[in-house]
PDB file of C-alpha atoms in Angstrom:
ATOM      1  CA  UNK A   1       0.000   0.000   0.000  1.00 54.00           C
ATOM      2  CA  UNK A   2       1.204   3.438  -1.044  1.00 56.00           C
ATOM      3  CA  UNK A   3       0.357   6.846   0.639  1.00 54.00           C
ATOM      4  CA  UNK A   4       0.509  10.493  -0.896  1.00 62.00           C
ATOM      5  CA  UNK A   5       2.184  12.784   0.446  1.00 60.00           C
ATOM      6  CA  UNK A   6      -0.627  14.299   2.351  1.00 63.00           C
ATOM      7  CA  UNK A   7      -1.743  11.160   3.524  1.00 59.00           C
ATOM      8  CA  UNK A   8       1.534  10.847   5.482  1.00 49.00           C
ATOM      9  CA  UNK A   9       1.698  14.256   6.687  1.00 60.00           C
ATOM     10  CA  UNK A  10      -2.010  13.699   8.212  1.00 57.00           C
ATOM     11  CA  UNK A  11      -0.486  10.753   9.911  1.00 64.00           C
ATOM     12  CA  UNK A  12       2.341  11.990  11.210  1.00 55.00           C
ATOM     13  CA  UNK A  13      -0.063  14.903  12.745  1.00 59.00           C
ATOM     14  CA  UNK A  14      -2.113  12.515  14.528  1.00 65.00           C
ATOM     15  CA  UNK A  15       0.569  10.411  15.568  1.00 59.00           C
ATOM     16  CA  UNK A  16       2.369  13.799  17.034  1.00 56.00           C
ATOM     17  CA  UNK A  17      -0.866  14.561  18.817  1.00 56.00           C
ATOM     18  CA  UNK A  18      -1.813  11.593  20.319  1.00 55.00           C
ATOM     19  CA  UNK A  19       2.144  11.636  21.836  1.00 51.00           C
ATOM     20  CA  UNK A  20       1.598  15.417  23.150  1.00 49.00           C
ATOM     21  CA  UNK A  21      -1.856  14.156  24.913  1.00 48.00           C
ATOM     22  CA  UNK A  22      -0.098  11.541  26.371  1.00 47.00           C
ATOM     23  CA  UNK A  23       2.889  13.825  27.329  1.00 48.00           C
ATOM     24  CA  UNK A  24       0.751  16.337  28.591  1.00 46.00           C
ATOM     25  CA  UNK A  25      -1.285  13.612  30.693  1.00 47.00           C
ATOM     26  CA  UNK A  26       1.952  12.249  32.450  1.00 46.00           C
ATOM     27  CA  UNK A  27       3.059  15.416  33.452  1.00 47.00           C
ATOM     28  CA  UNK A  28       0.175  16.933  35.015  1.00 44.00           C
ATOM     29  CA  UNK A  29      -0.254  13.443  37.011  1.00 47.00           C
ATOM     30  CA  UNK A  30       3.637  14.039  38.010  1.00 46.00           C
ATOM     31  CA  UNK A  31       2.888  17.739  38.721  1.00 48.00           C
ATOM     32  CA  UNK A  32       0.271  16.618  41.372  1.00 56.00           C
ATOM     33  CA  UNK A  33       2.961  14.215  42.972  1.00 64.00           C
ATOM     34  CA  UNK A  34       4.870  17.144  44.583  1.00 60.00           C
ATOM     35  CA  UNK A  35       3.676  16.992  48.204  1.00 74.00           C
ATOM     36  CA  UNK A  36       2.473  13.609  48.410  1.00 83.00           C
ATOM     37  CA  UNK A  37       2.392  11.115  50.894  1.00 89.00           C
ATOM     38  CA  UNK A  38       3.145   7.618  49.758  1.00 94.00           C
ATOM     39  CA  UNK A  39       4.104   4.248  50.263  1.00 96.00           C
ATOM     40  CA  UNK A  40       7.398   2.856  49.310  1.00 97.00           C
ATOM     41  CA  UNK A  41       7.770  -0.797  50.036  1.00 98.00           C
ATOM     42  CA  UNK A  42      11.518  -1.819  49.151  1.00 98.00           C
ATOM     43  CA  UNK A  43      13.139  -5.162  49.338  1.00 98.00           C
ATOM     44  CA  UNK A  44      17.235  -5.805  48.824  1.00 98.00           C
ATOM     45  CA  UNK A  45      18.674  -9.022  48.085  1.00 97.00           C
ATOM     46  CA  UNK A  46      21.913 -10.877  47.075  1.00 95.00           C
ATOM     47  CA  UNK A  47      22.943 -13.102  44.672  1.00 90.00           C
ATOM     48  CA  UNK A  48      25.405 -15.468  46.274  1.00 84.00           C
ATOM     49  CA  UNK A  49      27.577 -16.722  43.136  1.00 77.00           C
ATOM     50  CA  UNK A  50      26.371 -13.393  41.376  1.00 63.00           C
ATOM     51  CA  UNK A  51      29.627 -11.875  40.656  1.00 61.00           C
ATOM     52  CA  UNK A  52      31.171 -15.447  39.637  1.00 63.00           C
ATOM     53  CA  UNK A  53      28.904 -15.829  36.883  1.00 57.00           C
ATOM     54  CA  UNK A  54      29.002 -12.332  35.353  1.00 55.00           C
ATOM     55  CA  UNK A  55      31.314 -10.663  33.542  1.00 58.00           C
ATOM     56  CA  UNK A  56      31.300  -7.949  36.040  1.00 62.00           C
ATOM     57  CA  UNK A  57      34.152  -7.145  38.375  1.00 68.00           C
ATOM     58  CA  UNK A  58      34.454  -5.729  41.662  1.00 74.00           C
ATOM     59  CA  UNK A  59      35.130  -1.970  41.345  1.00 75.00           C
ATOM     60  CA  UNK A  60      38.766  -1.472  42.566  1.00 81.00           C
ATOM     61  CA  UNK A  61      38.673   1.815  44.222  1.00 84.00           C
ATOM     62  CA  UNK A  62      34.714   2.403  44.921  1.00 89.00           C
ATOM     63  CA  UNK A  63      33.635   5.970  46.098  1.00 88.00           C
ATOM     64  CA  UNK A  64      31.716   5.217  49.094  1.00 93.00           C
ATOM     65  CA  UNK A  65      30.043   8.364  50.873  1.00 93.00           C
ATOM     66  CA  UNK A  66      26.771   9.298  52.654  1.00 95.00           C
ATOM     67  CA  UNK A  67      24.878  12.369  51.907  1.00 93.00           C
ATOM     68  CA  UNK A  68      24.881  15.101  53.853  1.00 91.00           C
ATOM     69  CA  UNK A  69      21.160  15.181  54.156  1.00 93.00           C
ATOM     70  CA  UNK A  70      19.632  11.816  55.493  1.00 95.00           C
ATOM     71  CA  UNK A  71      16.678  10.485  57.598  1.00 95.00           C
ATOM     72  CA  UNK A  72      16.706   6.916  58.572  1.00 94.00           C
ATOM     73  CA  UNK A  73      13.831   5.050  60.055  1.00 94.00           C
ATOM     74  CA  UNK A  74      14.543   6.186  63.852  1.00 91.00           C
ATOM     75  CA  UNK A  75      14.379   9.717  62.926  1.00 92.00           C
ATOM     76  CA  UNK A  76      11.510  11.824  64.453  1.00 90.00           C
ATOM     77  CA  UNK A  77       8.877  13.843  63.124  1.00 86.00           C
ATOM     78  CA  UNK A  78       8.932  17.490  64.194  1.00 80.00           C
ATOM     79  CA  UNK A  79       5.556  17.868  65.007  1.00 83.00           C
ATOM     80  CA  UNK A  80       5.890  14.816  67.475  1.00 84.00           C
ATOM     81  CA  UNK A  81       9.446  13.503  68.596  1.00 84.00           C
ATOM     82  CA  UNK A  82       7.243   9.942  69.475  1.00 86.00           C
ATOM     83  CA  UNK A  83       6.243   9.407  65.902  1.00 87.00           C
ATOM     84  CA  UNK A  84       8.834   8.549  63.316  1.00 90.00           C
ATOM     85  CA  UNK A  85       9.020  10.709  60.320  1.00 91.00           C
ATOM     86  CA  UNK A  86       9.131   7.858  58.070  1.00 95.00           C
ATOM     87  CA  UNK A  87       6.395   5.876  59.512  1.00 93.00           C
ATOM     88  CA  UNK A  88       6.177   2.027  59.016  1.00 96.00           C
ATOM     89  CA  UNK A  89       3.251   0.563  56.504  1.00 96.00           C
ATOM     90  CA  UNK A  90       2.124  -2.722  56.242  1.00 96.00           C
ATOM     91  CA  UNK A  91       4.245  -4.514  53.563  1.00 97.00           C
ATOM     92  CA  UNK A  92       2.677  -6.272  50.364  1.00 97.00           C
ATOM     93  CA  UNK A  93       5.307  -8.150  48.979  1.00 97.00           C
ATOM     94  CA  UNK A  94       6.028 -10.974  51.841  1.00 98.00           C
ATOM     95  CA  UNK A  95       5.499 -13.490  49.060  1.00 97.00           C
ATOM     96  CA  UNK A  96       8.197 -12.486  47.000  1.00 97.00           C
ATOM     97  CA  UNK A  97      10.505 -12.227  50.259  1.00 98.00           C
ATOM     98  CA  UNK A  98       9.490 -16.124  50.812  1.00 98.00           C
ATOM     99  CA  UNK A  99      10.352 -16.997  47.150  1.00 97.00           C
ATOM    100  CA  UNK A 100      13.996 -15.501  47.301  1.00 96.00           C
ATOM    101  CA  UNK A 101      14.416 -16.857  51.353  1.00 97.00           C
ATOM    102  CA  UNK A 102      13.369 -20.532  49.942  1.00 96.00           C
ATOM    103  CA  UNK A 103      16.342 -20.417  47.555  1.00 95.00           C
ATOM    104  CA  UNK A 104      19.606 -20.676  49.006  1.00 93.00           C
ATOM    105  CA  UNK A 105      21.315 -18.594  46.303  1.00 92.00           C
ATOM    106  CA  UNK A 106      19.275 -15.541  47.688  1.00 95.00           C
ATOM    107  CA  UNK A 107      19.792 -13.624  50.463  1.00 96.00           C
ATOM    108  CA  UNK A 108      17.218 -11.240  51.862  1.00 98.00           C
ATOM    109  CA  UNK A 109      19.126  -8.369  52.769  1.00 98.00           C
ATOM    110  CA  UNK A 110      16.713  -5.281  54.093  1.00 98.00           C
ATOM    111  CA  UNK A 111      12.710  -5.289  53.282  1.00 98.00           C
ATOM    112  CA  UNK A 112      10.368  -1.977  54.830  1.00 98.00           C
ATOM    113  CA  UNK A 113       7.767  -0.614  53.487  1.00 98.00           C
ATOM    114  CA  UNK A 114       7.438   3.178  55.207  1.00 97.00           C
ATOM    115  CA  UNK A 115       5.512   6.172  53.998  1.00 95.00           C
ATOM    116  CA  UNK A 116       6.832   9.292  52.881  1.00 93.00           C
ATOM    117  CA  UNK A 117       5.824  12.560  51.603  1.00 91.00           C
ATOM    118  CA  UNK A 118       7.960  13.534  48.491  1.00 92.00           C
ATOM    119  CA  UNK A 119      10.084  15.984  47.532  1.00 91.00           C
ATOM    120  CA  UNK A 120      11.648  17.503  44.581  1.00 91.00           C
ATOM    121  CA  UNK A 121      15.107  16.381  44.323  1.00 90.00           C
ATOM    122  CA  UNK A 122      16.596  19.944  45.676  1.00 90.00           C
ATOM    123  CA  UNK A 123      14.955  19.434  48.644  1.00 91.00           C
ATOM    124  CA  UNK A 124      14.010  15.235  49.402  1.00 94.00           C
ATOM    125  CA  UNK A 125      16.577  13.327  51.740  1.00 94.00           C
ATOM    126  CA  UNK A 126      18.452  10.160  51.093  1.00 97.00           C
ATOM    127  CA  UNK A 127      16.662   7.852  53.337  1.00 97.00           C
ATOM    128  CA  UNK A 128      19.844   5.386  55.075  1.00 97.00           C
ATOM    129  CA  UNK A 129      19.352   1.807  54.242  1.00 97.00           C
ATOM    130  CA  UNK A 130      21.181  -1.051  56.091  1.00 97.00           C
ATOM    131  CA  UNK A 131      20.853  -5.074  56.606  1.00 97.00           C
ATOM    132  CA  UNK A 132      22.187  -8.617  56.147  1.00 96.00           C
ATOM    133  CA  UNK A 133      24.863  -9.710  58.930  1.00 95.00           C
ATOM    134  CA  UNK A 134      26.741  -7.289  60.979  1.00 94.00           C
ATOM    135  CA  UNK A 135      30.161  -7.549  62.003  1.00 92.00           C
ATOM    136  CA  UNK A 136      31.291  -4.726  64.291  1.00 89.00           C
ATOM    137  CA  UNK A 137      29.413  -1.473  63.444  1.00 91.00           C
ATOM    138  CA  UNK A 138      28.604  -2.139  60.381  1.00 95.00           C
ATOM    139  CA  UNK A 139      26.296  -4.510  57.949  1.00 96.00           C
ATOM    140  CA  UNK A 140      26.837  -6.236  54.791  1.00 96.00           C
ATOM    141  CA  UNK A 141      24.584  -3.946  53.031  1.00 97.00           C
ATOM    142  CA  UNK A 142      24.913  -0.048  53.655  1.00 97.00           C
ATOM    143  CA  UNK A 143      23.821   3.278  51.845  1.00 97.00           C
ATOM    144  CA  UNK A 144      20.739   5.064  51.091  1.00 98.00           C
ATOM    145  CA  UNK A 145      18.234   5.503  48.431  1.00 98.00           C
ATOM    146  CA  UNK A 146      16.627   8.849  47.407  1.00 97.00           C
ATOM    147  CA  UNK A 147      12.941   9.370  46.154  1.00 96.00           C
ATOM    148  CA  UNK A 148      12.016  12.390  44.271  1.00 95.00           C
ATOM    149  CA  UNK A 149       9.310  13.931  42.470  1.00 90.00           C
ATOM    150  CA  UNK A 150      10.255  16.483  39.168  1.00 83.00           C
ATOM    151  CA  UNK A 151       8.453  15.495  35.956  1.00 83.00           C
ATOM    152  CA  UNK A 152       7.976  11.732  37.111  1.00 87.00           C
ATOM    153  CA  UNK A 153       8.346   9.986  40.064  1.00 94.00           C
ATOM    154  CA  UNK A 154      12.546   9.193  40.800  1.00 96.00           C
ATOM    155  CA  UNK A 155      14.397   6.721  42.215  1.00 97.00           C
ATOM    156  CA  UNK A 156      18.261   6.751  43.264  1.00 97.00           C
ATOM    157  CA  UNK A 157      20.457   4.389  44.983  1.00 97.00           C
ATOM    158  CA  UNK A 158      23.719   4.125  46.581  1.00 97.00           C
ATOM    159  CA  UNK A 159      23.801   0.765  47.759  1.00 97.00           C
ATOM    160  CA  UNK A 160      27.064  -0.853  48.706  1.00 96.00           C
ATOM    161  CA  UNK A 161      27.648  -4.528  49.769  1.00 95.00           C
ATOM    162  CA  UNK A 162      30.813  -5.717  51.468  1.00 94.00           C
ATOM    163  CA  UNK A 163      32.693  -8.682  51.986  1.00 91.00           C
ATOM    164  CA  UNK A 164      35.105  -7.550  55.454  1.00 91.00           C
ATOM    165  CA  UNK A 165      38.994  -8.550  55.097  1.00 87.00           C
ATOM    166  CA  UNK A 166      40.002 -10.387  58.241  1.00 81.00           C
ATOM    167  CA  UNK A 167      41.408  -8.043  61.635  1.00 71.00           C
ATOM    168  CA  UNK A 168      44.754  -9.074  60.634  1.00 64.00           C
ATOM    169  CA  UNK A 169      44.514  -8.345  57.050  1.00 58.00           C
ATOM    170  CA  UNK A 170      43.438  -4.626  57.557  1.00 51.00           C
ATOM    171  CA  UNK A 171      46.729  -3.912  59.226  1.00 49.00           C
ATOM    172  CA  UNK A 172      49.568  -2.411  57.304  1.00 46.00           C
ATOM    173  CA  UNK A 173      51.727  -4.688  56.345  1.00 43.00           C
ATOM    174  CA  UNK A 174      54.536  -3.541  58.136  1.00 41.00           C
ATOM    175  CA  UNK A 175      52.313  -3.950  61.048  1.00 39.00           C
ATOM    176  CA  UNK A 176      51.134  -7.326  60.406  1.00 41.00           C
ATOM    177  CA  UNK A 177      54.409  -8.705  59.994  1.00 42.00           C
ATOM    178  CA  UNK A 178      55.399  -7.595  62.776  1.00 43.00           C
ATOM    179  CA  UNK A 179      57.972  -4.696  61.669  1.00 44.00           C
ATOM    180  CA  UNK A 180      57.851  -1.259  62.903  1.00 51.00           C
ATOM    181  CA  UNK A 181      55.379   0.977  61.361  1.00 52.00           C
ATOM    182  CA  UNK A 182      56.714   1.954  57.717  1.00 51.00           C
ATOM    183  CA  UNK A 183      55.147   3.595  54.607  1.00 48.00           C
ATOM    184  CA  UNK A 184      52.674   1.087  53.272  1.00 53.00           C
ATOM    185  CA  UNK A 185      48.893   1.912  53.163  1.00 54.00           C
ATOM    186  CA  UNK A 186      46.235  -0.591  54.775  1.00 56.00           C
ATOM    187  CA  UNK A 187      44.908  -3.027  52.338  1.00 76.00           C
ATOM    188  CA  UNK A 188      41.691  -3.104  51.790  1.00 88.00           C
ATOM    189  CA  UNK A 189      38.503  -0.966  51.003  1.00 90.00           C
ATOM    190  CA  UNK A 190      37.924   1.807  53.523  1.00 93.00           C
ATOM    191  CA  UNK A 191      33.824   1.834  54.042  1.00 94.00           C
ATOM    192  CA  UNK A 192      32.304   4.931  55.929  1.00 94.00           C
ATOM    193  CA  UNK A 193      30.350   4.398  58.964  1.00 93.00           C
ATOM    194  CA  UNK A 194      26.968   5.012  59.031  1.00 91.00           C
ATOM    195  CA  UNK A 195      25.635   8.106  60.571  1.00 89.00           C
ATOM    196  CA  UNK A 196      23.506   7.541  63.386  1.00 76.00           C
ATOM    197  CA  UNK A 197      20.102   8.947  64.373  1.00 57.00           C
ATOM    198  CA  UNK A 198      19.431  11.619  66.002  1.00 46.00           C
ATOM    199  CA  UNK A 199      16.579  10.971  68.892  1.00 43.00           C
ATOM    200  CA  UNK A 200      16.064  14.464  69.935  1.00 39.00           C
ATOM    201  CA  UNK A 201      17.505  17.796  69.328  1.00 40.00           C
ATOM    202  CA  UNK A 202      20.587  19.399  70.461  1.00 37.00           C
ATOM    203  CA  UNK A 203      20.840  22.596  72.900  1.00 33.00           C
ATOM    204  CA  UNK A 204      21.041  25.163  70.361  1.00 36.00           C
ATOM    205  CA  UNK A 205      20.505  23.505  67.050  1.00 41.00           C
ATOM    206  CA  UNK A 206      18.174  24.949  64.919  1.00 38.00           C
ATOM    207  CA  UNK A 207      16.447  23.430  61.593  1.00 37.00           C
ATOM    208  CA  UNK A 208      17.729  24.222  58.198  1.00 36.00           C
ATOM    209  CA  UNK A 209      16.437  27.065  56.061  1.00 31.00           C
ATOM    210  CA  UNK A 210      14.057  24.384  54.011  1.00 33.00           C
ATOM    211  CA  UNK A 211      13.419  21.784  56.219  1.00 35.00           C
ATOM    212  CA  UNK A 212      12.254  18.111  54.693  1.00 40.00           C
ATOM    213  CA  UNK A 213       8.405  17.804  54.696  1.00 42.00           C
ATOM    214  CA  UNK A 214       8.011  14.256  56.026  1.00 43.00           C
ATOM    215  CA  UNK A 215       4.990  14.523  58.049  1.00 41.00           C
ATOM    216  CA  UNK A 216       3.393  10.800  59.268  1.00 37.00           C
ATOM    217  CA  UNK A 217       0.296  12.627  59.148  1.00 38.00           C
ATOM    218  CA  UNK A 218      -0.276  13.239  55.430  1.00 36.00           C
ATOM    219  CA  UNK A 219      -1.243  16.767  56.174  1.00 36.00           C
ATOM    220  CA  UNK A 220       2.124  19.487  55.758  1.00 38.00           C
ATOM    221  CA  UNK A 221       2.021  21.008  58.885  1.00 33.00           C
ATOM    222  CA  UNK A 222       5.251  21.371  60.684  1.00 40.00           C
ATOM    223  CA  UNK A 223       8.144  19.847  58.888  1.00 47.00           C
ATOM    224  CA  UNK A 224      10.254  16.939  60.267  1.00 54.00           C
ATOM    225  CA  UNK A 225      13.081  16.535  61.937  1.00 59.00           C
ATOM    226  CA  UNK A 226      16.125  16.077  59.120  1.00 64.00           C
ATOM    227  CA  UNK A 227      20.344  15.620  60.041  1.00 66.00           C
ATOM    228  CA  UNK A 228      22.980  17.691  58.303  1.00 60.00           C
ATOM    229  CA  UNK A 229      26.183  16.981  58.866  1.00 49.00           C
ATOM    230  CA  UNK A 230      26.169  16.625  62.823  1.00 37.00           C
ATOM    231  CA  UNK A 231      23.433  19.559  63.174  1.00 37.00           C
ATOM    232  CA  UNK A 232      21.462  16.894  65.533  1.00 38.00           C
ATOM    233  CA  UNK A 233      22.698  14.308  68.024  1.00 34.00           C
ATOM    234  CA  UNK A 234      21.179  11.855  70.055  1.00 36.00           C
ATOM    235  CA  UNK A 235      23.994  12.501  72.919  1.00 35.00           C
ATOM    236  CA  UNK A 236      24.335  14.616  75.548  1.00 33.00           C
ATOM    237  CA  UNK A 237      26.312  18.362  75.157  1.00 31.00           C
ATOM    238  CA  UNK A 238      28.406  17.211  77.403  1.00 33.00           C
ATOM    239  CA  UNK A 239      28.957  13.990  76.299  1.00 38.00           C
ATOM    240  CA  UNK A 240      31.775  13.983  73.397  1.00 37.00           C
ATOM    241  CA  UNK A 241      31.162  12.160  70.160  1.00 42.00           C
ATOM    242  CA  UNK A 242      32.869   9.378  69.331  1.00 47.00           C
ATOM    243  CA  UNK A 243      35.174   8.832  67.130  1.00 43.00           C
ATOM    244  CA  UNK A 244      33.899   7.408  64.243  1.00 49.00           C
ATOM    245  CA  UNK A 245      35.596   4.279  62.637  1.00 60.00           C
ATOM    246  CA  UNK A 246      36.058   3.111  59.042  1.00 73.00           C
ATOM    247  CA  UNK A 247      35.959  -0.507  58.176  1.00 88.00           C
ATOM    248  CA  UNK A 248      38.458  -2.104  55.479  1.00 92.00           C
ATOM    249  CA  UNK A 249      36.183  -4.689  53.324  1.00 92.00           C
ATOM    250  CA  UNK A 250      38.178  -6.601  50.802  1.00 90.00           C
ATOM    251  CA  UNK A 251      35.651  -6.036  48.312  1.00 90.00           C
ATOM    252  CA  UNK A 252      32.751  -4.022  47.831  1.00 93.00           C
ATOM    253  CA  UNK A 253      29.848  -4.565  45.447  1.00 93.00           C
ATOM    254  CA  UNK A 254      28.178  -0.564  44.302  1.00 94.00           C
ATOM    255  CA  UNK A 255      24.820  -0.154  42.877  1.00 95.00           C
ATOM    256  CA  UNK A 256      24.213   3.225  42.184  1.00 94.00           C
ATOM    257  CA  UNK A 257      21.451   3.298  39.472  1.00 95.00           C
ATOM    258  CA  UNK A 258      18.605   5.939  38.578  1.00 95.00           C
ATOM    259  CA  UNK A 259      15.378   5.054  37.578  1.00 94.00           C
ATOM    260  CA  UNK A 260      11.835   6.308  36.842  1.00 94.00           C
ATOM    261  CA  UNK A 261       9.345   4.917  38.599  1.00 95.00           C
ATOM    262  CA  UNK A 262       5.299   4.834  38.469  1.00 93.00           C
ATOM    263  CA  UNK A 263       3.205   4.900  41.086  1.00 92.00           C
ATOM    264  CA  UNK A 264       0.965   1.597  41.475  1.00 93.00           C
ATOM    265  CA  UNK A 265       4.255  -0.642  39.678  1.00 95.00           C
ATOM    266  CA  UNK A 266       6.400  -2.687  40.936  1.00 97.00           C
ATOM    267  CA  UNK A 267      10.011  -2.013  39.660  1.00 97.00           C
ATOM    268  CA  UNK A 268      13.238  -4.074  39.720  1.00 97.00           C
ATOM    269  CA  UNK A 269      16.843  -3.151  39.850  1.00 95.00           C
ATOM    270  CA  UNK A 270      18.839  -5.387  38.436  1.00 90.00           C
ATOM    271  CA  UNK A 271      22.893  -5.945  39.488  1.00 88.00           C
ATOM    272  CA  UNK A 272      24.890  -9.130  39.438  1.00 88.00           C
ATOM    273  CA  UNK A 273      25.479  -9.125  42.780  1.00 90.00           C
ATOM    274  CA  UNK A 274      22.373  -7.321  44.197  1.00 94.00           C
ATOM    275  CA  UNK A 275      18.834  -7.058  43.487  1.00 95.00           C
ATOM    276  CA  UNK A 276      16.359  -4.445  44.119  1.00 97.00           C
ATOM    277  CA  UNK A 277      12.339  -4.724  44.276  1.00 98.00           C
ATOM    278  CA  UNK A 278      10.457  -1.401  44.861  1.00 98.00           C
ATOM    279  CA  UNK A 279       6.902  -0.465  44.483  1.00 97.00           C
ATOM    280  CA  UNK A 280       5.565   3.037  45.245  1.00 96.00           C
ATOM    281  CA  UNK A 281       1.894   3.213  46.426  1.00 94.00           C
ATOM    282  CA  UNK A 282      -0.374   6.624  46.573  1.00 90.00           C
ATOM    283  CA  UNK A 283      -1.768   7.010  50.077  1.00 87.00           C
ATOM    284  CA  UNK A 284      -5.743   7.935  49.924  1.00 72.00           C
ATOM    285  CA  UNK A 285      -5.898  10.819  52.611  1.00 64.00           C
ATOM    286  CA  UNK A 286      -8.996   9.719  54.712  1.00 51.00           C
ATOM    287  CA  UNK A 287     -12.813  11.626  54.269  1.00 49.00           C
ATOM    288  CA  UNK A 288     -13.920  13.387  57.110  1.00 47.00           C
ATOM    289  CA  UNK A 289     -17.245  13.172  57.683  1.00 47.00           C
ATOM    290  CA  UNK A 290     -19.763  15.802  56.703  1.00 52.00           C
ATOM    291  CA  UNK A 291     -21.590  17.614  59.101  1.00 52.00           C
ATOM    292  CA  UNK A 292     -25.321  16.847  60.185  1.00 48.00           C
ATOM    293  CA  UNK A 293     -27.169  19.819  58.458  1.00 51.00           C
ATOM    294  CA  UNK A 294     -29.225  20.255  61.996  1.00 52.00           C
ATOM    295  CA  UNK A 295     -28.384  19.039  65.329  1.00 51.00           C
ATOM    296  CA  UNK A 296     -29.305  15.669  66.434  1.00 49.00           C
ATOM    297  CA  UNK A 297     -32.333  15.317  69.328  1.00 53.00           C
ATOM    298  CA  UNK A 298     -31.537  13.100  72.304  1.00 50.00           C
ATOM    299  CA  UNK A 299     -34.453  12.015  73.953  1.00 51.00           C
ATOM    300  CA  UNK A 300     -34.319  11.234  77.607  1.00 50.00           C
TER     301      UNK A 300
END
């Protein structure tokens, strides 16, 4: 079948409009996103041979950092230090956390579902994500994922996994061999520790200029409590901070991936070595009631 000329141009309109409508349609749903409480239900899991059978190597010299601006799940709202600003949800996914646990080349790693209210990316917080076995201060998995809201609804991580050299191993091998202490480096990975929550506010401190919106409630009222740097602690004046340690891992697996997400989808983040299920729920705000045009009669 042949077309003229104007027959194609007439198609290419329509196709162009239909695109626009479409365009036009996701961004005023995203526009409406700004401000919105939701559910994010997230599960992390390893591969255990993952690495082995991919082509993929362990980065040599991974960049390992938190963000300066963080909540974690102990973190308090603002409104009331009792209730956590990222307040736990019942999950949905349990099934597919008992499909990976029944097969031992899975590990479930860190699975929450919590509800937040989102933020554009200026101003929403990497949320600090840890599980899998611990060994001293810190776990296998470590990092934080950020959720955002601009055109459509975002998704970063920074995950890291880490497989810990032995005690003797992170010494410098001077050390270890029992020489004094010469010019060689520690071998190994240094991994940052992970900043800890802040319970309640400092003498003094004040919030930041643009505080994180991250209400349990669903309605913005006050905003919630956020960490920058060490603006908060959850220690005494008096009481010095400790020092904090880094950990040498021998090798460190990094997913650090961005992705679009829709709201109502489940997503997965692929990795040889990790995996990544995330679905995003709205949360229907609740009806009041309507008021009783007159007054009710109680009769004795």
């Amino acid at each position: 079948m042949t077309f003229t000329n104007n027959q194609v141009t007439v198609r290419l309109k329509r196709l162009a409009g239909a695109a626009l409508l479409v365009l036009c349609a996701a961004n005023s749903e995203a526009a409406g996103y700004a401000g919105t409480q939701f559910e994010i239900e997230m599960v992390v899991f390893a591969r255990e041979s993952g690495m082995n059978l991919s082509r993929e190597t362990w980065p040599a010299a991974p960049r390992l950092n938190y963000a300066e601006r963080w909540v974690d799940f102990n973190t308090p709202s603002r409104s009331n230090s009792e209730v956590p600003a990222l307040q736990p949800a019942p999950n949905h996914l349990d099934n597919k956390v008992a499909a990976l646990r029944r097969d031992p080349g899975y590990q479930v790693l860190f699975h929450k579902t919590w509800r937040q209210v989102l933020q554009t990316e200026r101003n929403a917080p990497a949320v600090l994500i840890s599980g899998g076995l611990m060994d001293g201060n810190h776990h296998q998995l470590e990092g934080s994922v950020t959720l955002s809201v601009s055109r459509y609804l975002h998704l970063s991580t920074d995950l890291w996994f880490s497989e810990w050299l032995p005690p003797t191993a992170a010494l410098p091998v001077a050390l270890s061999q029992g020489v004094e202490q010469g010019a060689e480096q520690p071998r190994g990975i240094p991994v940052p520790t992970r900043p800890r929550a802040a319970l309640a506010a400092a003498a003094g401190d004040t919030a930041s200029d643009e505080p994180l919106d991250l209400d349990s409630s669903g309605i913005r009222t006050e905003p919630a409590m956020y960490h920058s740097g060490s603006s908060f602690s959850d220690r005494p004046v008096s009481e010095p901070e400790p020092e904090a340690m880094e950990k040498l891992a021998a090798r460190v697996a990094v997913l650090q991936e961005e992705r679009r997400l829709r709201s109502g989808e489940l997503h997965y983040i692929d990795h040889p070595k990790l995996g990544v299920l995330v679905e995003i729920r709205t949360v229907t705000p609740l009806e009041e009631p309507e008021p009783l045009d007159e007054p009710m009669e109680l009769t004795p």
